[in-house]
Amino acid sequence: MRKFITHLMFFILPLLIALTVLMLVIPRNNGDNTNYLAAIIDKHKRLESTSVPRLIFAGGSNLAFGMDSKLIEEEMKTSVVNLGLDAGLGLEFMLGELESSIKAGDTVYLSLEYWLSIYGSIIHKDIAKRLFPESRNYCSKSIIHDLGVRINETRNSFLDLILKNSSSESTVDTAYTSIYSRKAFNQYGDVTVHFNKAPTFVSNPTELKYVSWNGIELINEFYNHAKSKNVTVYFLYPCFPESEFKLNKSALKQLVREIRNNLEVPILNDYNDFVYHDSLFFDNKYHLNKLGRELRTQKIISILKRKRKCTTRNRVKGKFKVR
Amino acid sequence: MFFNSIDFAIFLPIVFILYWFVTNNNLKLQNLLIVGASYLFYGWWDWRFLSLIFFSTLVDYSIGLALLKQENPHKRKILLWMSILVNLGFLGFFKYYNFFLDNLITAFSFFGTEISASSLNIILPVGISFYTFQTLSYCVDVYRRKLEPTKDFIAFTAFVSFFPQLVAGPIERATHLLPQFYTQRKFDYHVAVDGLRQILWGLFKKMVIADNCAEWTNVIYDNSTDYSGSTMVVGAVLFSFQIYGDFSGYSDIASGTSRLFGFSLMRNFAFPYFSRDIAEFWRRWHISLSTWFRDYLYIPLGGSKGGMSNKIRNIFIIFIVSGFWHGANWTFIIWGALNAIYFIPLLLSNRNRTNLDIAAAGKYLPTVKEFIQIAGTFVLTAFAWIFFRAENVAHALDIISKILSRSLFSLPEKRPTYLFILIVFFILIEWLGREQQYALHNLNRYLNKPLRITLYYIIIILIFVFYMTKNQKFMYFQF
């Protein structure tokens, strides 16, 4: 046994030394401040500069591309903060971000991509954490995962050096087009820079298979936490192209049924409310173009106004309850 | 947890250290540790699955003991049927309920009657096809009096849940694996080193060959309408290597891991792509499953005894059931039937047992005839894999019609050169090691120690360079 352990150590040691040297020598991708994910800094600045009550929208880039926060703010006469950024950050990150940011009196609207991953992409989270250190608290800490990210980065940077090519993982910033930068966002946290650019979305629907969504439990936990802080939470379905919707109606129906049966958060709309013609999308199935964004914003406003009316009516009824 | 994950890389050394250093070579403690580690390993996916495997274990353990005490043939048969119904019942419900329901609805609507029934949202427990067959074979062997049932519940639980082979085989026979849980295990340096070597080769097959092939295969198959026949051929070839690398890679890791703990698992793959005919292919591919069907289905049906029509019927039953075992889809059934069609001519001409040794045994290169036979067998299996991989029958037929069209002679749109080079390297190593248990076994025949170490480092570097960051799960987990 001793011989086995000794020989194994001697075999592994050069590999560990080589890996450690590579990890130390090869520069890390810190994601510069012009990175798309760096917009998280501006979104949080806005969050801090707006006072309660606030309407806080949280989700992936379906929100970044899919709403006019300024118009909603004017119509609802309440400050709006659009935290929508990137589905790659994962549900855990988004809910952790909300938990750190919400205050009593806020209203949170969760608009999440279908089957949003709980853990997202460790590369995206890692870049966000380095650009905005406060976000390190948004996810459960895992030395194992962090080590995995670091090894992965080292490997990609090593490949870059050898092949003198950009690898899609280590330079996730450069994998984005010029649309995907911090400058793409306006002061409200909405992406607007693509308005005058020709859409590149090609209708090529892919079949989705229904699987149970494990994010519901996490959202329910967040909901209970939010309630204890006197924060209201609502759920909104994301936008989706018509062609994808038609192809995947059965799978989506099953998912929606699961959400309706298990999600404790009140759902404000129907899942086909934000289904739009493919021509209203910009470059992927969650990113609306200018016109699509306008239509969705109007719909969001009508949903929020309707809800507000209902809430007020119920409050009044409650006040003058017949004994 | 996946074998190719950091979680497993941490789990395995901890279990290894506890097993050899903490249990003090106490057999009962070692078995208990294996049960604990195996349940942790399995529960990592979904802890709810643990109740299922535990219940299956309890049922077959109890039936085994009941069979020991029962001499009445009629009552023994009832006990056996209880085991069959429970095991196949679990499998049938979790795997096939929605398939049968959907087909029933389709059948009724074909005759103009609409029936309303909703499919269930059933999560398929990982590895259920494997461990149910394993426990079922235990009861059958006890019933046939080939095996004494065990009274050691811990040993039996360890046998059922043994983590290296729990989720994707090999499907072990109780006669082979269970006695190993009663025997004192001694640490053997050479066996352990060989185990690590086999794990390394398995990781290479999975992470370099299978996962990289999967990236291209997924693109080609998911967008098959956009590509030419020649690209579909590329996809079919890459899928052949994907499934082989994935599945045999898993088996190598399972086998290598078992040896670290002093266990020996049955061989599951014996270089099937070097087969010279389909019969040889099925003696070399997923050996644990094909021998299971031979012993528990084919032979009880009469095997190759009786008339030609009986033989043909039995062959079709075996291959179709084998296809169906892989999944609840008509594509798997057609895949099985195709293999039966390939096999029948060999059976009828009595040539199904002609190539019993490995191709070019004792030589470096095959003869021209052998090369043609190997290539021909590969083409047949790659063709059948099209059905295995396709989403549905229409998809498979669409792909085949493209391959048989003029676009077969156009330049493929997808030409992953680096992957072809890796596959050639892989085939070369496999060819050189084809007379061994696995490709890297007994390399000292060809290479001295410094060269062997260099080769291991090259393989590790290739794994580091080519592993896919999107963790592709092992394909056979879905079965």
Coordinates of N, CA, C and O in Angstrom, one line a residue, chain A residues 79-198:
Chain A
S79 N -40.6 54.3 -8.9 CA -39.3 54.0 -9.4 C -39.2 52.6 -9.9 O -39.7 51.6 -9.2
V80 N -38.5 52.4 -11.0 CA -38.3 51.1 -11.6 C -36.9 50.8 -11.7 O -36.1 51.6 -12.1
V81 N -36.5 49.6 -11.3 CA -35.1 49.1 -11.4 C -35.1 47.8 -12.2 O -35.8 46.9 -11.8
N82 N -34.4 47.8 -13.3 CA -34.3 46.6 -14.2 C -33.0 45.8 -13.8 O -31.9 46.2 -14.3
L83 N -33.1 44.8 -13.1 CA -31.9 44.0 -12.7 C -31.7 42.9 -13.8 O -30.7 42.2 -13.6
G84 N -32.5 42.8 -14.7 CA -32.4 41.7 -15.7 C -31.1 41.9 -16.5 O -30.7 42.9 -17.0
L85 N -30.3 40.8 -16.5 CA -29.0 40.9 -17.1 C -28.6 39.7 -18.0 O -28.6 39.8 -19.2
D86 N -28.5 38.5 -17.4 CA -28.0 37.3 -18.1 C -28.5 36.0 -17.4 O -28.2 35.8 -16.3
A87 N -29.2 35.2 -18.2 CA -29.7 33.9 -17.6 C -28.5 33.1 -17.2 O -28.7 32.2 -16.3
G88 N -27.3 33.3 -17.8 CA -26.1 32.5 -17.4 C -25.7 32.7 -16.0 O -25.0 31.9 -15.4
L89 N -26.2 33.8 -15.3 CA -25.9 34.0 -13.9 C -26.6 33.0 -13.0 O -26.2 32.7 -11.9
G90 N -27.7 32.4 -13.5 CA -28.4 31.4 -12.8 C -29.4 31.9 -11.8 O -29.3 33.1 -11.3
L91 N -30.4 31.1 -11.4 CA -31.5 31.5 -10.6 C -31.0 31.9 -9.1 O -31.4 32.8 -8.5
E92 N -30.0 31.0 -8.7 CA -29.5 31.2 -7.3 C -28.9 32.6 -7.2 O -29.1 33.3 -6.2
F93 N -28.1 33.0 -8.2 CA -27.5 34.3 -8.2 C -28.5 35.4 -8.1 O -28.4 36.3 -7.4
M94 N -29.5 35.3 -9.0 CA -30.5 36.3 -9.1 C -31.3 36.5 -7.9 O -31.6 37.6 -7.4
L95 N -31.7 35.4 -7.2 CA -32.5 35.5 -6.0 C -31.6 35.9 -4.9 O -32.1 36.7 -4.0
G96 N -30.3 35.5 -4.9 CA -29.4 36.0 -3.8 C -29.2 37.5 -4.0 O -29.1 38.3 -3.0
E97 N -29.1 38.0 -5.2 CA -29.0 39.4 -5.5 C -30.2 40.2 -4.9 O -30.1 41.3 -4.3
L98 N -31.4 39.6 -5.2 CA -32.6 40.3 -4.7 C -32.6 40.3 -3.1 O -33.0 41.3 -2.5
E99 N -32.3 39.2 -2.6 CA -32.3 39.1 -1.1 C -31.5 40.1 -0.4 O -31.8 40.7 0.6
S100 N -30.3 40.4 -1.1 CA -29.4 41.4 -0.6 C -29.9 42.9 -0.8 O -29.4 43.8 -0.2
S101 N -30.8 43.0 -1.7 CA -31.2 44.4 -2.2 C -32.6 44.9 -1.8 O -32.8 46.1 -1.8
I102 N -33.5 43.9 -1.5 CA -34.9 44.4 -1.3 C -35.1 45.0 0.0 O -34.4 44.7 1.0
K103 N -36.0 45.9 0.0 CA -36.4 46.6 1.3 C -37.9 46.6 1.4 O -38.6 46.4 0.4
A104 N -38.4 46.8 2.6 CA -39.8 46.7 2.9 C -40.5 47.8 2.0 O -40.1 48.9 1.9
G105 N -41.6 47.3 1.4 CA -42.3 48.2 0.5 C -42.0 48.0 -1.0 O -42.7 48.5 -1.8
D106 N -40.9 47.3 -1.3 CA -40.6 47.0 -2.7 C -41.5 46.0 -3.3 O -42.1 45.2 -2.5
T107 N -41.6 46.0 -4.6 CA -42.4 45.0 -5.3 C -41.4 44.3 -6.3 O -40.8 45.1 -7.1
V108 N -41.3 43.1 -6.2 CA -40.4 42.3 -7.1 C -41.2 41.6 -8.2 O -42.2 41.0 -7.9
Y109 N -40.7 41.7 -9.4 CA -41.3 41.0 -10.6 C -40.3 40.0 -11.1 O -39.3 40.5 -11.6
L110 N -40.6 38.7 -11.0 CA -39.6 37.7 -11.5 C -40.1 37.4 -12.9 O -41.2 36.9 -13.1
S111 N -39.2 37.6 -13.9 CA -39.5 37.2 -15.2 C -38.4 36.4 -15.7 O -37.3 36.9 -16.1
L112 N -38.5 35.0 -15.6 CA -37.4 34.1 -15.8 C -37.5 33.3 -17.1 O -38.6 32.9 -17.4
E113 N -36.4 33.1 -17.7 CA -36.4 32.3 -18.9 C -36.9 30.8 -18.5 O -36.7 30.4 -17.4
Y114 N -37.5 30.2 -19.5 CA -38.0 28.9 -19.2 C -36.9 27.9 -18.8 O -35.9 27.9 -19.4
W115 N -37.2 27.1 -17.8 CA -36.2 26.2 -17.2 C -34.9 26.8 -16.9 O -33.8 26.2 -17.1
L116 N -35.0 28.0 -16.3 CA -33.8 28.7 -15.9 C -32.9 27.8 -15.0 O -33.5 27.3 -14.0
S117 N -31.7 27.7 -15.3 CA -30.8 26.9 -14.5 C -30.6 27.5 -13.1 O -30.4 28.7 -13.0
I118 N -30.5 26.7 -12.1 CA -30.3 27.2 -10.7 C -28.9 27.8 -10.7 O -28.7 28.9 -10.2
Y119 N -27.9 27.1 -11.1 CA -26.5 27.5 -10.9 C -25.9 28.2 -12.1 O -24.9 28.8 -12.0
G120 N -26.6 28.2 -13.2 CA -26.1 29.0 -14.4 C -24.7 28.6 -14.8 O -24.3 27.4 -14.7
S121 N -24.0 29.6 -15.4 CA -22.6 29.3 -15.9 C -21.6 29.8 -14.9 O -21.6 30.9 -14.5
I122 N -20.7 28.9 -14.5 CA -19.7 29.3 -13.4 C -18.8 30.4 -14.0 O -18.2 31.2 -13.3
I123 N -18.6 30.4 -15.3 CA -17.7 31.4 -15.9 C -18.3 32.7 -15.8 O -17.7 33.7 -15.4
H124 N -19.6 32.8 -16.2 CA -20.3 34.1 -16.1 C -20.4 34.6 -14.7 O -20.1 35.8 -14.4
K125 N -20.7 33.7 -13.7 CA -20.8 34.2 -12.3 C -19.4 34.6 -11.9 O -19.3 35.6 -11.1
D126 N -18.4 33.9 -12.3 CA -17.0 34.3 -11.8 C -16.7 35.7 -12.3 O -16.1 36.5 -11.5
I127 N -17.0 36.0 -13.6 CA -16.7 37.3 -14.1 C -17.5 38.4 -13.3 O -17.0 39.4 -12.9
A128 N -18.8 38.1 -13.1 CA -19.7 39.0 -12.4 C -19.1 39.3 -11.0 O -19.1 40.4 -10.5
K129 N -18.6 38.2 -10.4 CA -18.1 38.3 -9.0 C -16.9 39.2 -9.0 O -16.6 39.9 -8.0
R130 N -16.1 39.1 -10.0 CA -14.8 39.9 -10.0 C -15.1 41.3 -10.3 O -14.4 42.2 -9.9
L131 N -16.1 41.6 -11.2 CA -16.4 42.9 -11.5 C -17.2 43.6 -10.4 O -17.1 44.8 -10.2
F132 N -18.0 42.9 -9.7 CA -18.9 43.4 -8.7 C -18.7 42.5 -7.5 O -19.5 41.6 -7.2
P133 N -17.7 42.7 -6.6 CA -17.3 41.8 -5.5 C -18.5 41.5 -4.6 O -18.5 40.4 -4.0
E134 N -19.4 42.5 -4.4 CA -20.5 42.2 -3.5 C -21.3 41.0 -3.9 O -21.9 40.3 -3.1
S135 N -21.3 40.7 -5.2 CA -22.1 39.6 -5.7 C -21.5 38.2 -5.3 O -22.2 37.2 -5.5
R136 N -20.4 38.2 -4.6 CA -19.8 36.9 -4.1 C -20.8 36.3 -3.1 O -20.7 35.1 -2.9
N137 N -21.6 37.2 -2.5 CA -22.5 36.7 -1.4 C -23.8 36.2 -2.0 O -24.6 35.7 -1.3
Y138 N -24.0 36.3 -3.3 CA -25.3 35.9 -3.9 C -25.4 34.4 -4.1 O -26.5 34.0 -4.2
C139 N -24.3 33.7 -4.1 CA -24.4 32.3 -4.3 C -23.7 31.5 -3.2 O -22.9 32.1 -2.4
S140 N -24.1 30.3 -3.0 CA -23.5 29.4 -2.0 C -22.0 29.3 -2.4 O -21.7 29.2 -3.6
K141 N -21.2 29.4 -1.4 CA -19.7 29.3 -1.7 C -19.3 27.8 -1.9 O -19.7 27.0 -1.1
S142 N -18.5 27.6 -2.9 CA -18.1 26.2 -3.1 C -16.6 26.2 -3.5 O -16.4 26.7 -4.6
I143 N -15.7 25.8 -2.7 CA -14.3 25.8 -3.0 C -14.1 24.9 -4.2 O -13.3 25.2 -5.1
I144 N -14.9 23.8 -4.2 CA -14.7 22.8 -5.3 C -15.1 23.5 -6.6 O -14.3 23.4 -7.6
H145 N -16.2 24.2 -6.7 CA -16.6 24.8 -7.9 C -15.7 25.9 -8.3 O -15.3 26.1 -9.5
D146 N -15.2 26.7 -7.3 CA -14.2 27.8 -7.6 C -13.0 27.2 -8.2 O -12.4 27.7 -9.1
L147 N -12.5 26.1 -7.6 CA -11.3 25.4 -8.1 C -11.6 24.9 -9.6 O -10.7 25.1 -10.4
G148 N -12.8 24.4 -9.8 CA -13.1 24.0 -11.1 C -13.1 25.1 -12.1 O -12.6 25.0 -13.2
V149 N -13.6 26.3 -11.7 CA -13.6 27.4 -12.6 C -12.2 27.8 -12.9 O -11.8 28.1 -14.1
R150 N -11.3 27.8 -11.9 CA -9.9 28.3 -12.1 C -9.2 27.3 -13.0 O -8.4 27.8 -13.9
I151 N -9.4 26.0 -12.8 CA -8.7 25.1 -13.7 C -9.2 25.2 -15.1 O -8.4 25.2 -16.1
N152 N -10.5 25.4 -15.3 CA -11.1 25.6 -16.6 C -10.5 26.9 -17.3 O -10.2 26.8 -18.5
E153 N -10.4 27.9 -16.5 CA -9.9 29.2 -17.1 C -8.4 29.0 -17.5 O -8.0 29.5 -18.5
T154 N -7.7 28.3 -16.6 CA -6.3 28.1 -16.9 C -6.1 27.3 -18.2 O -5.3 27.6 -19.1
R155 N -7.0 26.3 -18.4 CA -6.9 25.5 -19.6 C -7.3 26.3 -20.8 O -6.6 26.2 -21.8
N156 N -8.3 27.1 -20.7 CA -8.7 27.9 -21.9 C -7.6 29.0 -22.2 O -7.3 29.2 -23.4
S157 N -7.0 29.6 -21.2 CA -5.9 30.5 -21.4 C -4.7 29.8 -22.0 O -4.1 30.4 -22.9
F158 N -4.5 28.6 -21.6 CA -3.4 27.8 -22.1 C -3.6 27.5 -23.6 O -2.7 27.6 -24.4
L159 N -4.8 27.1 -23.9 CA -5.2 26.9 -25.3 C -5.0 28.1 -26.1 O -4.6 28.1 -27.3
D160 N -5.4 29.3 -25.6 CA -5.3 30.5 -26.3 C -3.9 30.8 -26.6 O -3.5 31.2 -27.8
L161 N -3.0 30.5 -25.7 CA -1.6 30.8 -25.9 C -1.0 29.9 -27.0 O -0.3 30.3 -27.9
I162 N -1.4 28.7 -27.0 CA -0.9 27.7 -28.0 C -1.5 28.0 -29.3 O -0.8 28.0 -30.3
L163 N -2.8 28.2 -29.4 CA -3.5 28.3 -30.7 C -3.6 29.7 -31.1 O -4.0 30.0 -32.3
K164 N -3.2 30.7 -30.3 CA -3.3 32.1 -30.6 C -4.7 32.5 -31.1 O -4.8 33.2 -32.1
N165 N -5.7 31.9 -30.5 CA -7.1 32.1 -30.9 C -7.8 32.4 -29.7 O -7.5 32.0 -28.6
S166 N -9.0 33.1 -29.8 CA -9.9 33.3 -28.6 C -10.7 32.0 -28.4 O -11.4 31.6 -29.3
S167 N -10.6 31.6 -27.2 CA -11.5 30.4 -26.9 C -12.8 31.0 -26.4 O -12.8 32.1 -25.7
S168 N -13.9 30.4 -26.6 CA -15.2 31.0 -26.3 C -15.4 31.1 -24.8 O -16.3 31.8 -24.3
E169 N -14.7 30.3 -24.0 CA -15.0 30.3 -22.5 C -14.2 31.4 -21.8 O -14.6 32.1 -21.0
S170 N -12.8 31.4 -22.2 CA -12.0 32.3 -21.4 C -12.2 33.8 -21.7 O -12.0 34.7 -20.9
T171 N -12.7 34.0 -22.9 CA -13.0 35.4 -23.3 C -14.4 35.6 -23.6 O -14.8 35.9 -24.7
V172 N -15.2 35.3 -22.6 CA -16.7 35.4 -22.9 C -17.1 36.8 -23.3 O -18.1 37.0 -24.0
D173 N -16.3 37.8 -22.9 CA -16.6 39.2 -23.3 C -16.5 39.3 -24.8 O -17.3 39.8 -25.5
T174 N -15.4 38.8 -25.4 CA -15.1 39.0 -26.8 C -16.0 38.1 -27.6 O -16.2 38.3 -28.8
A175 N -16.6 37.0 -27.0 CA -17.6 36.2 -27.8 C -18.8 37.0 -28.1 O -19.5 36.7 -29.0
Y176 N -19.1 38.0 -27.3 CA -20.2 38.9 -27.6 C -19.9 39.9 -28.7 O -18.8 40.3 -28.8
T177 N -20.9 40.3 -29.4 CA -20.7 41.3 -30.4 C -20.7 42.6 -29.7 O -20.8 42.7 -28.5
S178 N -20.6 43.7 -30.5 CA -20.4 45.0 -29.9 C -21.7 45.4 -29.2 O -21.7 46.3 -28.4
I179 N -22.8 44.8 -29.4 CA -24.1 45.0 -28.7 C -23.9 44.6 -27.2 O -24.4 45.3 -26.3
Y180 N -23.1 43.6 -27.0 CA -23.0 43.1 -25.7 C -21.8 43.8 -24.9 O -20.7 43.2 -24.8
S181 N -22.1 44.9 -24.5 CA -21.1 45.6 -23.7 C -21.9 46.4 -22.6 O -23.1 46.6 -22.7
R182 N -21.1 47.0 -21.7 CA -21.7 47.8 -20.6 C -22.5 49.0 -21.2 O -23.5 49.4 -20.7
K183 N -21.9 49.5 -22.3 CA -22.5 50.7 -22.9 C -23.8 50.4 -23.6 O -24.5 51.3 -24.0
A184 N -24.2 49.1 -23.7 CA -25.5 48.8 -24.4 C -26.6 49.3 -23.6 O -27.8 49.4 -24.1
F185 N -26.4 49.5 -22.3 CA -27.5 49.8 -21.3 C -27.7 51.3 -21.2 O -26.8 52.0 -21.2
N186 N -29.0 51.6 -21.0 CA -29.3 53.0 -20.6 C -29.2 53.2 -19.1 O -28.9 52.2 -18.4
Q187 N -29.6 54.4 -18.6 CA -29.5 54.6 -17.1 C -30.5 53.8 -16.3 O -30.3 53.6 -15.1
Y188 N -31.5 53.2 -17.0 CA -32.5 52.5 -16.3 C -32.1 51.0 -16.2 O -32.8 50.2 -15.6
G189 N -31.1 50.6 -16.9 CA -30.7 49.2 -17.0 C -31.3 48.4 -18.1 O -31.3 47.2 -18.1
D190 N -31.8 49.2 -19.1 CA -32.4 48.5 -20.3 C -31.4 48.6 -21.4 O -30.7 49.6 -21.6
V191 N -31.3 47.5 -22.2 CA -30.4 47.5 -23.4 C -31.2 48.3 -24.5 O -32.3 48.0 -24.8
T192 N -30.5 49.3 -25.1 CA -31.2 50.1 -26.1 C -30.3 50.3 -27.3 O -30.7 50.8 -28.3
V193 N -29.0 49.9 -27.2 CA -28.1 50.2 -28.3 C -28.4 49.4 -29.6 O -27.9 49.8 -30.7
H194 N -29.3 48.4 -29.5 CA -29.5 47.6 -30.7 C -30.7 48.1 -31.5 O -31.0 47.5 -32.6
F195 N -31.3 49.2 -31.1 CA -32.5 49.7 -31.7 C -32.4 49.9 -33.2 O -33.2 49.6 -34.0
N196 N -31.2 50.5 -33.6 CA -31.0 50.8 -35.0 C -30.3 49.7 -35.8 O -29.9 50.0 -36.9
K197 N -30.0 48.6 -35.1 CA -29.3 47.6 -35.8 C -30.2 46.5 -36.4 O -31.3 46.3 -35.8
A198 N -29.8 46.0 -37.5 CA -30.7 45.0 -38.2 C -30.8 43.7 -37.3 O -29.8 43.2 -36.9

